[in-house]
């Protein structure tokens, strides 16, 4: 069967920990969208591994697949694989022949366009994600399969590179170097193709996964980022360029919707909100310069709120894995979660970081929005409208700091009562049962209520 793991907010909900936890029962872990913009840290046998592209399951001896919906930077891919090998692991990573390749000019253009966009900048990770998906949709992309076929690679580069060079030089008035040089790109990427072929890494993703399922194996489909960063269902234009929502799991792997729908879809929820990047955030606490729109630290939200924001940011380690940027933080946003529950059809929830809020007297959630004088329970369709929404808060009594490792061992009933009240509210509102509760960073610090593979 398949289990699909989806971020229900703005990324960084702790999906990696859940993939890790349930991934034990999986034989294959496949990513279905995104690229090396998705940072995750895996702790295995006391060792920490920071990965941004390779599926975390590969650290634990599973087959890791990068699906056709991914955009793949071969430099990052091989760097990560080589680092894992140097540390004594033998990761088995497969890459879809239909996945698109991030080339150096995509990264360069990501940076250039973000600077140009000013207020419309999404605060991207500058990994070239958007420009690569643009070329995919514009039918001028280079796919992994093309790297294995030098003539096709040459033909694709000869068509696309002069356009990219003209864009950088003539439209954006930038100097270009070898990132825009056909011969250099051809030589470098042909070599990547040779290595992919030598190591037998490329697959027809849908066929590969379907064969595994037919053989009775368990497949996990791992989404990166989160629902509100989805290009269709998120807060456009402050989004990533792919579909982290569950629908992406079918298009981005080549498995049919009935196959994915036959399995489970687990929404990963962080017990509060964090956001790296720009755009509105109705339940935000305090602000972060350069990310919170119109943020003025001298005219901030008040000392108490700033202090609370800093407390949650530090307790939760809310600094980007890929970029190191401090993340914006806020209370849980229920309209955002209701939107996610509908768009993804969650069959279960994993609520993470419940320990981070421990010790606060009061925990709030944005229960609904006030929008143009009316109460609404879900997100409006345009981001301009979302920016006009004011959260109406609901208050919960806080829960104490406890020995979370003991709680994880003892099970759900050992979670402090006020925290359970909070969890049950979320579960009721989203009409989905809580399958797991994260109470600490390690994978043993999770209260498992239900294992979807059992
Ligand atoms: P891109 O994916 O690099 O193009 O960035 C687009 C938007 O998605 C920006 O607001 C990023 O901060 C955000 N983003 C991309 N990847 C992640 C992630 O893994 N976690 C959280 N935010 C992300």
Short mmCIF file of C-alpha atoms and ligand atoms in Angstrom, two decimals:
data_model
loop_
_atom_site.label_atom_id
_atom_site.label_comp_id
_atom_site.label_asym_id
_atom_site.label_seq_id
_atom_site.Cartn_x
_atom_site.Cartn_y
_atom_site.Cartn_z
CA UNK A 1 0.00 0.00 0.00
CA UNK A 2 1.00 3.65 -0.18
CA UNK A 3 1.18 6.19 2.61
CA UNK A 4 1.44 9.79 1.47
CA UNK A 5 2.97 12.36 3.79
CA UNK A 6 1.85 15.95 3.19
CA UNK A 7 2.74 19.20 4.92
CA UNK A 8 -0.49 20.93 5.91
CA UNK A 9 0.91 24.40 6.49
CA UNK A 10 3.93 26.27 5.14
CA UNK A 11 6.59 23.57 5.21
CA UNK A 12 8.87 22.67 8.11
CA UNK A 13 6.07 20.82 9.95
CA UNK A 14 8.47 18.01 10.83
CA UNK A 15 7.57 15.73 7.92
CA UNK A 16 11.05 14.18 8.01
CA UNK A 17 10.46 12.78 11.50
CA UNK A 18 7.17 11.18 10.45
CA UNK A 19 8.66 9.78 7.25
CA UNK A 20 11.37 8.35 9.42
CA UNK A 21 8.99 6.89 11.93
CA UNK A 22 6.52 5.24 9.56
CA UNK A 23 9.23 4.70 6.94
CA UNK A 24 10.54 1.80 8.98
CA UNK A 25 7.71 -0.29 7.57
CA UNK A 26 8.23 1.04 4.03
CA UNK A 27 10.44 -0.58 1.43
CA UNK A 28 10.59 2.44 -0.85
CA UNK A 29 10.36 6.16 -0.06
CA UNK A 30 9.63 8.37 -3.06
CA UNK A 31 9.60 12.14 -3.24
CA UNK A 32 7.04 13.51 -5.69
CA UNK A 33 7.87 17.20 -6.06
CA UNK A 34 10.38 19.93 -5.23
CA UNK A 35 14.14 19.71 -5.29
CA UNK A 36 17.03 20.72 -3.09
CA UNK A 37 14.91 23.44 -1.48
CA UNK A 38 13.69 20.92 1.11
CA UNK A 39 16.07 20.67 4.03
CA UNK A 40 15.80 17.88 6.52
CA UNK A 41 18.02 16.50 9.23
CA UNK A 42 18.06 12.77 9.85
CA UNK A 43 19.54 11.30 13.00
CA UNK A 44 20.63 7.68 12.51
CA UNK A 45 22.68 5.65 14.98
CA UNK A 46 23.55 8.87 16.82
CA UNK A 47 24.85 10.50 13.61
CA UNK A 48 23.26 13.62 12.12
CA UNK A 49 22.76 13.83 8.37
CA UNK A 50 21.63 17.05 6.68
CA UNK A 51 19.95 16.37 3.38
CA UNK A 52 18.09 18.56 0.95
CA UNK A 53 17.38 16.25 -1.98
CA UNK A 54 18.03 12.60 -1.21
CA UNK A 55 14.95 11.06 0.48
CA UNK A 56 15.69 10.49 4.16
CA UNK A 57 14.73 6.80 3.86
CA UNK A 58 17.95 6.26 1.89
CA UNK A 59 19.91 6.84 5.12
CA UNK A 60 18.06 3.90 6.66
CA UNK A 61 18.63 1.39 3.92
CA UNK A 62 15.39 1.99 2.00
CA UNK A 63 15.27 2.65 -1.70
CA UNK A 64 14.92 6.43 -2.14
CA UNK A 65 13.26 7.60 -5.33
CA UNK A 66 13.12 11.10 -6.80
CA UNK A 67 9.89 11.07 -8.77
CA UNK A 68 9.18 12.66 -12.13
CA UNK A 69 7.53 15.60 -10.35
CA UNK A 70 10.88 16.54 -8.77
CA UNK A 71 13.46 18.93 -10.12
CA UNK A 72 16.91 17.48 -9.65
CA UNK A 73 20.22 19.27 -9.28
CA UNK A 74 22.74 16.50 -10.09
CA UNK A 75 25.50 18.39 -8.28
CA UNK A 76 23.54 18.32 -5.02
CA UNK A 77 22.45 14.73 -5.65
CA UNK A 78 25.99 13.42 -6.04
CA UNK A 79 27.35 15.62 -3.25
CA UNK A 80 24.81 14.15 -0.85
CA UNK A 81 25.36 10.59 -2.03
CA UNK A 82 29.16 10.97 -1.81
CA UNK A 83 28.93 12.46 1.69
CA UNK A 84 26.74 9.56 2.83
CA UNK A 85 29.21 7.07 1.33
CA UNK A 86 32.16 8.80 3.00
CA UNK A 87 30.31 8.31 6.26
CA UNK A 88 29.98 4.60 5.69
CA UNK A 89 26.45 4.35 4.25
CA UNK A 90 25.45 2.84 0.95
CA UNK A 91 22.37 4.79 -0.17
CA UNK A 92 20.23 3.31 -2.95
CA UNK A 93 18.81 6.31 -4.81
CA UNK A 94 16.82 6.15 -8.04
CA UNK A 95 15.87 9.12 -10.19
CA UNK A 96 12.93 9.33 -12.57
CA UNK A 97 13.97 9.68 -16.20
CA UNK A 98 11.09 12.14 -16.56
CA UNK A 99 12.29 14.43 -13.73
CA UNK A 100 13.62 17.80 -14.84
CA UNK A 101 17.20 18.91 -14.32
CA UNK A 102 18.14 22.09 -12.48
CA UNK A 103 20.97 23.70 -14.44
CA UNK A 104 23.29 26.45 -13.19
CA UNK A 105 21.43 29.11 -15.21
CA UNK A 106 18.24 28.25 -13.30
CA UNK A 107 19.96 29.01 -10.01
CA UNK A 108 21.43 32.23 -11.39
CA UNK A 109 18.06 33.37 -12.71
CA UNK A 110 16.29 32.50 -9.45
CA UNK A 111 18.56 34.98 -7.67
CA UNK A 112 18.28 37.63 -10.36
CA UNK A 113 14.47 37.45 -10.55
CA UNK A 114 13.99 37.51 -6.80
CA UNK A 115 15.94 40.77 -6.65
CA UNK A 116 13.89 42.24 -9.49
CA UNK A 117 10.53 41.22 -8.04
CA UNK A 118 10.84 43.34 -4.93
CA UNK A 119 7.43 43.15 -3.15
CA UNK A 120 6.39 40.10 -5.17
CA UNK A 121 9.51 38.13 -4.22
CA UNK A 122 8.60 34.87 -2.47
CA UNK A 123 11.86 34.80 -0.55
CA UNK A 124 12.93 31.67 -2.42
CA UNK A 125 15.74 29.35 -1.42
CA UNK A 126 17.53 30.44 -4.65
CA UNK A 127 18.06 26.84 -5.67
CA UNK A 128 16.63 27.41 -9.15
CA UNK A 129 13.37 25.64 -8.39
CA UNK A 130 10.98 28.14 -10.01
CA UNK A 131 12.99 28.71 -13.20
CA UNK A 132 13.30 24.93 -13.73
CA UNK A 133 9.55 24.33 -13.40
CA UNK A 134 9.04 27.33 -15.73
CA UNK A 135 11.11 25.61 -18.39
CA UNK A 136 9.26 22.34 -17.78
CA UNK A 137 5.93 24.07 -18.43
CA UNK A 138 7.47 26.02 -21.33
CA UNK A 139 8.56 22.72 -22.91
CA UNK A 140 12.18 23.81 -23.04
CA UNK A 141 13.44 21.84 -20.04
CA UNK A 142 16.17 19.21 -19.86
CA UNK A 143 15.10 15.92 -18.30
CA UNK A 144 17.18 13.35 -16.46
CA UNK A 145 16.70 10.95 -19.39
CA UNK A 146 18.27 13.56 -21.72
CA UNK A 147 21.51 13.50 -19.72
CA UNK A 148 21.98 9.90 -20.82
CA UNK A 149 21.63 10.80 -24.47
CA UNK A 150 24.41 13.24 -25.50
CA UNK A 151 22.83 14.23 -28.83
CA UNK A 152 19.52 15.13 -27.24
CA UNK A 153 21.28 16.97 -24.42
CA UNK A 154 23.27 19.05 -26.92
CA UNK A 155 20.16 19.82 -28.95
CA UNK A 156 18.18 20.93 -25.86
CA UNK A 157 21.01 23.13 -24.59
CA UNK A 158 21.56 24.75 -27.98
CA UNK A 159 17.90 25.73 -28.06
CA UNK A 160 17.47 26.96 -24.51
CA UNK A 161 20.78 28.45 -23.34
CA UNK A 162 20.88 31.42 -25.78
CA UNK A 163 17.39 32.38 -24.56
CA UNK A 164 18.46 32.25 -20.92
CA UNK A 165 21.62 34.21 -21.68
CA UNK A 166 19.62 36.89 -23.47
CA UNK A 167 17.20 37.06 -20.56
CA UNK A 168 20.00 37.56 -18.03
CA UNK A 169 22.02 39.97 -20.14
CA UNK A 170 19.47 41.95 -22.13
CA UNK A 171 16.43 41.98 -19.84
CA UNK A 172 18.10 41.97 -16.43
CA UNK A 173 21.37 43.60 -17.47
CA UNK A 174 23.56 41.02 -15.73
CA UNK A 175 26.89 39.56 -16.74
CA UNK A 176 26.88 35.85 -17.45
CA UNK A 177 29.66 33.28 -17.11
CA UNK A 178 30.00 29.55 -17.52
CA UNK A 179 26.52 28.96 -16.07
CA UNK A 180 25.28 30.13 -19.46
CA UNK A 181 27.97 28.49 -21.63
CA UNK A 182 26.69 25.65 -23.84
CA UNK A 183 30.02 23.77 -24.14
CA UNK A 184 30.69 23.92 -20.41
CA UNK A 185 27.17 22.79 -19.56
CA UNK A 186 27.25 20.01 -22.14
CA UNK A 187 30.53 18.58 -20.83
CA UNK A 188 29.51 18.79 -17.18
CA UNK A 189 25.99 17.41 -17.56
CA UNK A 190 26.99 14.64 -19.94
CA UNK A 191 29.34 13.45 -17.22
CA UNK A 192 26.50 13.48 -14.71
CA UNK A 193 24.53 11.41 -17.21
CA UNK A 194 27.38 8.91 -17.48
CA UNK A 195 27.50 8.54 -13.72
CA UNK A 196 23.72 8.10 -13.49
CA UNK A 197 23.97 5.35 -16.13
CA UNK A 198 27.02 3.66 -14.60
CA UNK A 199 25.33 3.46 -11.22
CA UNK A 200 22.04 2.31 -12.75
CA UNK A 201 20.16 5.07 -10.99
CA UNK A 202 17.52 6.07 -13.52
CA UNK A 203 14.02 4.57 -13.56
CA UNK A 204 10.64 4.90 -15.19
CA UNK A 205 9.19 6.00 -11.87
CA UNK A 206 5.53 4.95 -12.19
CA UNK A 207 6.42 1.50 -13.50
CA UNK A 208 9.13 1.04 -10.88
CA UNK A 209 6.79 1.93 -8.01
CA UNK A 210 3.80 0.00 -9.35
CA UNK A 211 5.91 -3.15 -9.66
CA UNK A 212 6.94 -2.78 -6.04
CA UNK A 213 3.34 -2.34 -4.93
CA UNK A 214 2.26 -5.34 -6.99
CA UNK A 215 4.99 -7.37 -5.28
CA UNK A 216 3.38 -6.52 -1.93
CA UNK A 217 5.91 -3.91 -0.85
CA UNK A 218 5.08 -0.75 1.10
CA UNK A 219 5.68 2.56 -0.62
CA UNK A 220 5.83 5.90 1.09
CA UNK A 221 5.23 9.06 -0.92
CA UNK A 222 6.96 11.99 0.67
CA UNK A 223 5.83 15.54 -0.03
CA UNK A 224 8.17 18.46 0.51
CA UNK A 225 7.12 22.00 1.58
CA UNK A 226 3.43 22.33 2.51
CA UNK A 227 -0.11 22.95 1.28
CA UNK A 228 0.01 26.73 1.61
CA UNK A 229 3.18 26.73 -0.52
CA UNK A 230 1.42 24.75 -3.28
CA UNK A 231 1.43 26.59 -6.60
CA UNK A 232 -2.32 25.98 -7.05
CA UNK A 233 -3.66 25.82 -3.51
CA UNK A 234 -1.20 28.02 -1.66
CA UNK A 235 -0.73 31.72 -1.12
CA UNK A 236 0.26 32.59 -4.67
CA UNK A 237 2.68 34.19 -5.58
CA UNK A 238 4.49 33.51 -2.27
CA UNK A 239 4.62 29.81 -3.05
CA UNK A 240 6.94 27.18 -4.41
CA UNK A 241 6.50 26.10 -8.03
CA UNK A 242 5.14 22.57 -7.55
CA UNK A 243 2.24 20.70 -5.91
CA UNK A 244 3.04 19.52 -2.37
CA UNK A 245 -0.67 18.60 -1.99
CA UNK A 246 -1.68 14.94 -2.20
CA UNK A 247 -2.69 15.23 -5.87
CA UNK A 248 0.98 15.90 -6.58
CA UNK A 249 1.77 12.42 -5.28
CA UNK A 250 0.04 10.83 -8.24
CA UNK A 251 1.16 13.22 -11.00
CA UNK A 252 4.67 13.39 -9.52
CA UNK A 253 5.23 9.63 -9.39
CA UNK A 254 3.17 8.13 -12.18
CA UNK A 255 0.97 6.11 -9.82
CA UNK A 256 -2.75 6.41 -10.52
CA UNK A 257 -4.99 8.50 -8.24
CA UNK A 258 -6.87 5.36 -7.27
CA UNK A 259 -3.64 3.74 -6.12
CA UNK A 260 -2.68 6.73 -4.00
CA UNK A 261 -6.28 7.18 -2.82
CA UNK A 262 -6.46 3.56 -1.82
CA UNK A 263 -3.75 4.19 0.75
CA UNK A 264 -3.52 6.75 3.52
CA UNK A 265 -2.85 10.48 3.30
CA UNK A 266 -1.34 11.84 6.48
CA UNK A 267 -1.34 15.57 7.15
CA UNK A 268 1.62 16.79 9.13
CA UNK A 269 0.68 19.67 11.39
CA UNK A 270 3.03 21.74 13.49
CA UNK A 271 1.34 22.73 16.77
CA UNK A 272 1.97 26.36 15.89
CA UNK A 273 2.89 28.08 12.65
CA UNK A 274 6.23 28.88 11.08
CA UNK A 275 7.03 30.46 7.77
CA UNK A 276 10.24 31.15 5.96
CA UNK A 277 9.65 33.73 3.27
CA UNK A 278 7.36 36.62 2.59
CA UNK A 279 3.58 37.14 2.27
CA UNK A 280 0.76 37.70 4.77
CA UNK A 281 0.39 35.58 7.93
CA UNK A 282 -2.74 36.44 9.95
CA UNK A 283 -1.70 34.61 13.12
CA UNK A 284 1.90 35.84 13.12
CA UNK A 285 3.54 36.72 16.43
CA UNK A 286 6.01 39.59 16.22
CA UNK A 287 7.86 39.68 12.92
CA UNK A 288 11.14 39.09 11.11
CA UNK A 289 12.82 41.88 9.19
CA UNK A 290 13.04 41.22 5.47
CA UNK A 291 10.25 38.62 5.57
CA UNK A 292 7.23 40.08 7.42
CA UNK A 293 5.56 42.59 5.09
CA UNK A 294 6.00 46.22 6.24
CA UNK A 295 7.75 45.08 9.39
CA UNK A 296 9.26 47.83 11.51
CA UNK A 297 11.14 46.44 14.54
CA UNK A 298 10.73 49.74 16.40
CA UNK A 299 7.03 49.69 15.88
CA UNK A 300 6.70 45.95 16.37
CA UNK A 301 3.84 44.05 17.89
CA UNK A 302 4.80 44.94 21.47
CA UNK A 303 7.50 43.62 23.74
CA UNK A 304 5.49 40.69 25.12
CA UNK A 305 4.56 39.40 21.70
CA UNK A 306 8.10 39.76 20.36
CA UNK A 307 9.39 37.94 23.42
CA UNK A 308 6.90 35.12 22.92
CA UNK A 309 7.86 34.88 19.24
CA UNK A 310 11.56 34.69 20.12
CA UNK A 311 10.82 32.07 22.77
CA UNK A 312 8.92 29.83 20.35
CA UNK A 313 11.50 30.38 17.59
CA UNK A 314 14.36 29.36 19.87
CA UNK A 315 12.57 26.47 21.60
CA UNK A 316 11.42 25.12 18.25
CA UNK A 317 14.76 25.70 16.49
CA UNK A 318 12.92 27.74 13.89
CA UNK A 319 15.84 28.57 11.61
CA UNK A 320 15.90 27.35 7.99
CA UNK A 321 17.74 24.05 7.39
CA UNK A 322 18.72 25.05 3.87
CA UNK A 323 19.26 28.78 4.32
CA UNK A 324 19.69 29.31 8.10
CA UNK A 325 17.15 32.17 7.97
CA UNK A 326 15.13 32.83 11.15
CA UNK A 327 11.57 31.71 10.51
CA UNK A 328 8.50 33.80 11.20
CA UNK A 329 6.29 32.19 13.86
CA UNK A 330 2.62 32.42 14.78
CA UNK A 331 -0.26 30.61 16.42
CA UNK A 332 -1.94 27.70 14.72
CA UNK A 333 -4.12 28.89 11.84
CA UNK A 334 -7.28 26.76 11.63
CA UNK A 335 -8.69 28.24 8.40
CA UNK A 336 -5.37 27.29 6.77
CA UNK A 337 -5.68 23.77 8.16
CA UNK A 338 -9.31 23.34 7.11
CA UNK A 339 -8.30 24.36 3.61
CA UNK A 340 -5.47 21.79 3.74
CA UNK A 341 -7.73 19.02 5.05
CA UNK A 342 -10.11 19.53 2.14
CA UNK A 343 -7.46 19.91 -0.56
CA UNK A 344 -5.61 16.78 0.58
CA UNK A 345 -8.36 14.55 2.01
CA UNK A 346 -6.37 13.62 5.09
CA UNK A 347 -7.05 10.19 6.55
CA UNK A 348 -4.92 10.92 9.61
CA UNK A 349 -2.85 13.63 11.27
CA UNK A 350 0.55 13.81 12.90
CA UNK A 351 0.83 16.84 15.18
CA UNK A 352 4.41 17.85 15.89
CA UNK A 353 6.27 20.15 18.27
CA UNK A 354 3.67 19.90 21.03
CA UNK A 355 6.57 20.06 23.50
CA UNK A 356 7.71 23.44 22.15
CA UNK A 357 4.59 25.13 23.54
CA UNK A 358 4.92 23.48 26.97
CA UNK A 359 5.31 25.90 29.85
CA UNK A 360 3.22 28.68 28.31
CA UNK A 361 0.25 29.82 30.45
CA UNK A 362 -1.97 30.18 27.46
CA UNK A 363 -1.91 28.71 23.97
CA UNK A 364 -3.97 30.39 21.27
CA UNK A 365 -5.21 29.31 17.88
CA UNK A 366 -6.63 31.41 15.08
CA UNK A 367 -10.04 29.69 14.98
CA UNK A 368 -11.56 31.74 12.16
CA UNK A 369 -10.94 34.95 10.22
CA UNK A 370 -12.83 38.17 10.15
CA UNK A 371 -12.96 39.15 6.53
CA UNK A 372 -14.81 42.28 5.40
CA UNK A 373 -17.00 42.14 8.52
CA UNK A 374 -17.85 38.44 8.17
CA UNK A 375 -16.56 35.37 9.97
CA UNK A 376 -14.99 32.82 7.61
CA UNK A 377 -13.68 29.37 8.48
CA UNK A 378 -11.37 28.72 5.57
CA UNK A 379 -8.84 30.61 3.46
CA UNK A 380 -10.05 32.98 0.76
CA UNK A 381 -8.77 32.22 -2.75
CA UNK A 382 -6.63 35.27 -3.30
CA UNK A 383 -3.64 36.24 -1.26
CA UNK A 384 -4.70 39.90 -1.29
CA UNK A 385 -7.94 38.84 0.43
CA UNK A 386 -5.99 36.63 2.83
CA UNK A 387 -3.85 39.64 3.73
CA UNK A 388 -7.03 41.46 4.78
CA UNK A 389 -8.14 38.65 7.09
CA UNK A 390 -7.83 39.19 10.82
CA UNK A 391 -7.61 36.09 12.96
CA UNK A 392 -10.21 35.54 15.67
CA UNK A 393 -8.41 33.69 18.42
CA UNK A 394 -9.52 30.89 20.69
CA UNK A 395 -7.61 30.36 23.88
CA UNK A 396 -6.49 27.09 25.52
CA UNK A 397 -4.93 26.59 28.93
CA UNK A 398 -1.26 25.81 28.59
CA UNK A 399 0.36 22.50 29.52
CA UNK A 400 3.43 21.88 31.67
CA UNK A 401 6.90 20.84 30.67
CA UNK A 402 7.13 17.11 31.40
CA UNK A 403 9.47 14.22 30.68
CA UNK A 404 8.47 13.89 27.04
CA UNK A 405 10.59 10.80 26.43
CA UNK A 406 8.57 9.04 29.14
CA UNK A 407 5.33 10.32 27.59
CA UNK A 408 6.37 8.92 24.23
CA UNK A 409 6.92 5.55 25.83
CA UNK A 410 3.72 5.57 27.88
CA UNK A 411 1.42 6.57 25.02
CA UNK A 412 -1.31 9.06 24.24
CA UNK A 413 -2.98 9.09 27.67
CA UNK A 414 0.32 10.24 29.21
CA UNK A 415 0.19 13.51 27.26
CA UNK A 416 -0.80 16.34 29.65
CA UNK A 417 -4.57 16.77 29.65
CA UNK A 418 -4.58 20.35 28.34
CA UNK A 419 -2.42 19.32 25.41
CA UNK A 420 -4.85 16.49 24.65
CA UNK A 421 -7.73 18.98 24.70
CA UNK A 422 -5.81 21.03 22.15
CA UNK A 423 -5.12 17.98 19.96
CA UNK A 424 -8.71 16.83 20.08
CA UNK A 425 -9.92 20.28 19.04
CA UNK A 426 -7.65 20.15 15.97
CA UNK A 427 -8.72 16.62 15.13
CA UNK A 428 -12.44 17.47 15.47
CA UNK A 429 -12.15 20.60 13.35
CA UNK A 430 -10.33 18.73 10.58
CA UNK A 431 -12.39 15.60 10.89
CA UNK A 432 -9.31 13.39 10.91
CA UNK A 433 -7.89 11.23 13.69
CA UNK A 434 -4.56 11.93 15.33
CA UNK A 435 -2.15 9.15 14.33
CA UNK A 436 0.98 10.53 15.98
CA UNK A 437 2.08 13.32 18.28
CA UNK A 438 5.61 14.70 18.11
CA UNK A 439 6.95 15.62 21.53
CA UNK A 440 10.65 16.08 20.76
CA UNK A 441 13.13 16.12 17.90
CA UNK A 442 14.23 12.46 18.04
CA UNK A 443 12.13 9.84 16.32
CA UNK A 444 11.67 7.97 19.59
CA UNK A 445 10.08 11.16 20.94
CA UNK A 446 6.83 10.53 19.13
CA UNK A 447 3.62 9.20 20.61
CA UNK A 448 2.36 6.70 18.07
CA UNK A 449 -1.39 6.19 18.13
CA UNK A 450 -1.74 4.46 14.78
CA UNK A 451 0.74 3.06 12.27
CA UNK A 452 -0.84 3.35 8.83
CA UNK A 453 1.03 0.31 7.50
CA UNK A 454 -0.34 -1.99 10.18
P1 LIG B 1 11.47 28.01 -3.70
O1 LIG B 1 10.81 26.70 -3.45
O2 LIG B 1 12.94 28.03 -3.39
O3 LIG B 1 11.17 28.55 -5.06
O4 LIG B 1 10.83 29.06 -2.67
C1 LIG B 1 9.47 29.47 -2.78
C2 LIG B 1 8.86 29.69 -1.41
O5 LIG B 1 8.76 28.45 -0.73
C3 LIG B 1 9.68 30.59 -0.49
O6 LIG B 1 8.79 31.35 0.31
C4 LIG B 1 10.46 29.61 0.36
O7 LIG B 1 10.83 30.17 1.59
C5 LIG B 1 9.44 28.49 0.52
N1 LIG B 1 10.07 27.19 0.73
C6 LIG B 1 10.69 26.41 -0.18
N2 LIG B 1 11.11 25.26 0.37
C7 LIG B 1 10.75 25.30 1.66
C8 LIG B 1 10.88 24.36 2.75
O8 LIG B 1 11.42 23.25 2.63
N3 LIG B 1 10.35 24.79 3.93
C9 LIG B 1 9.73 25.97 4.08
N4 LIG B 1 9.58 26.85 3.10
C10 LIG B 1 10.08 26.53 1.90
#
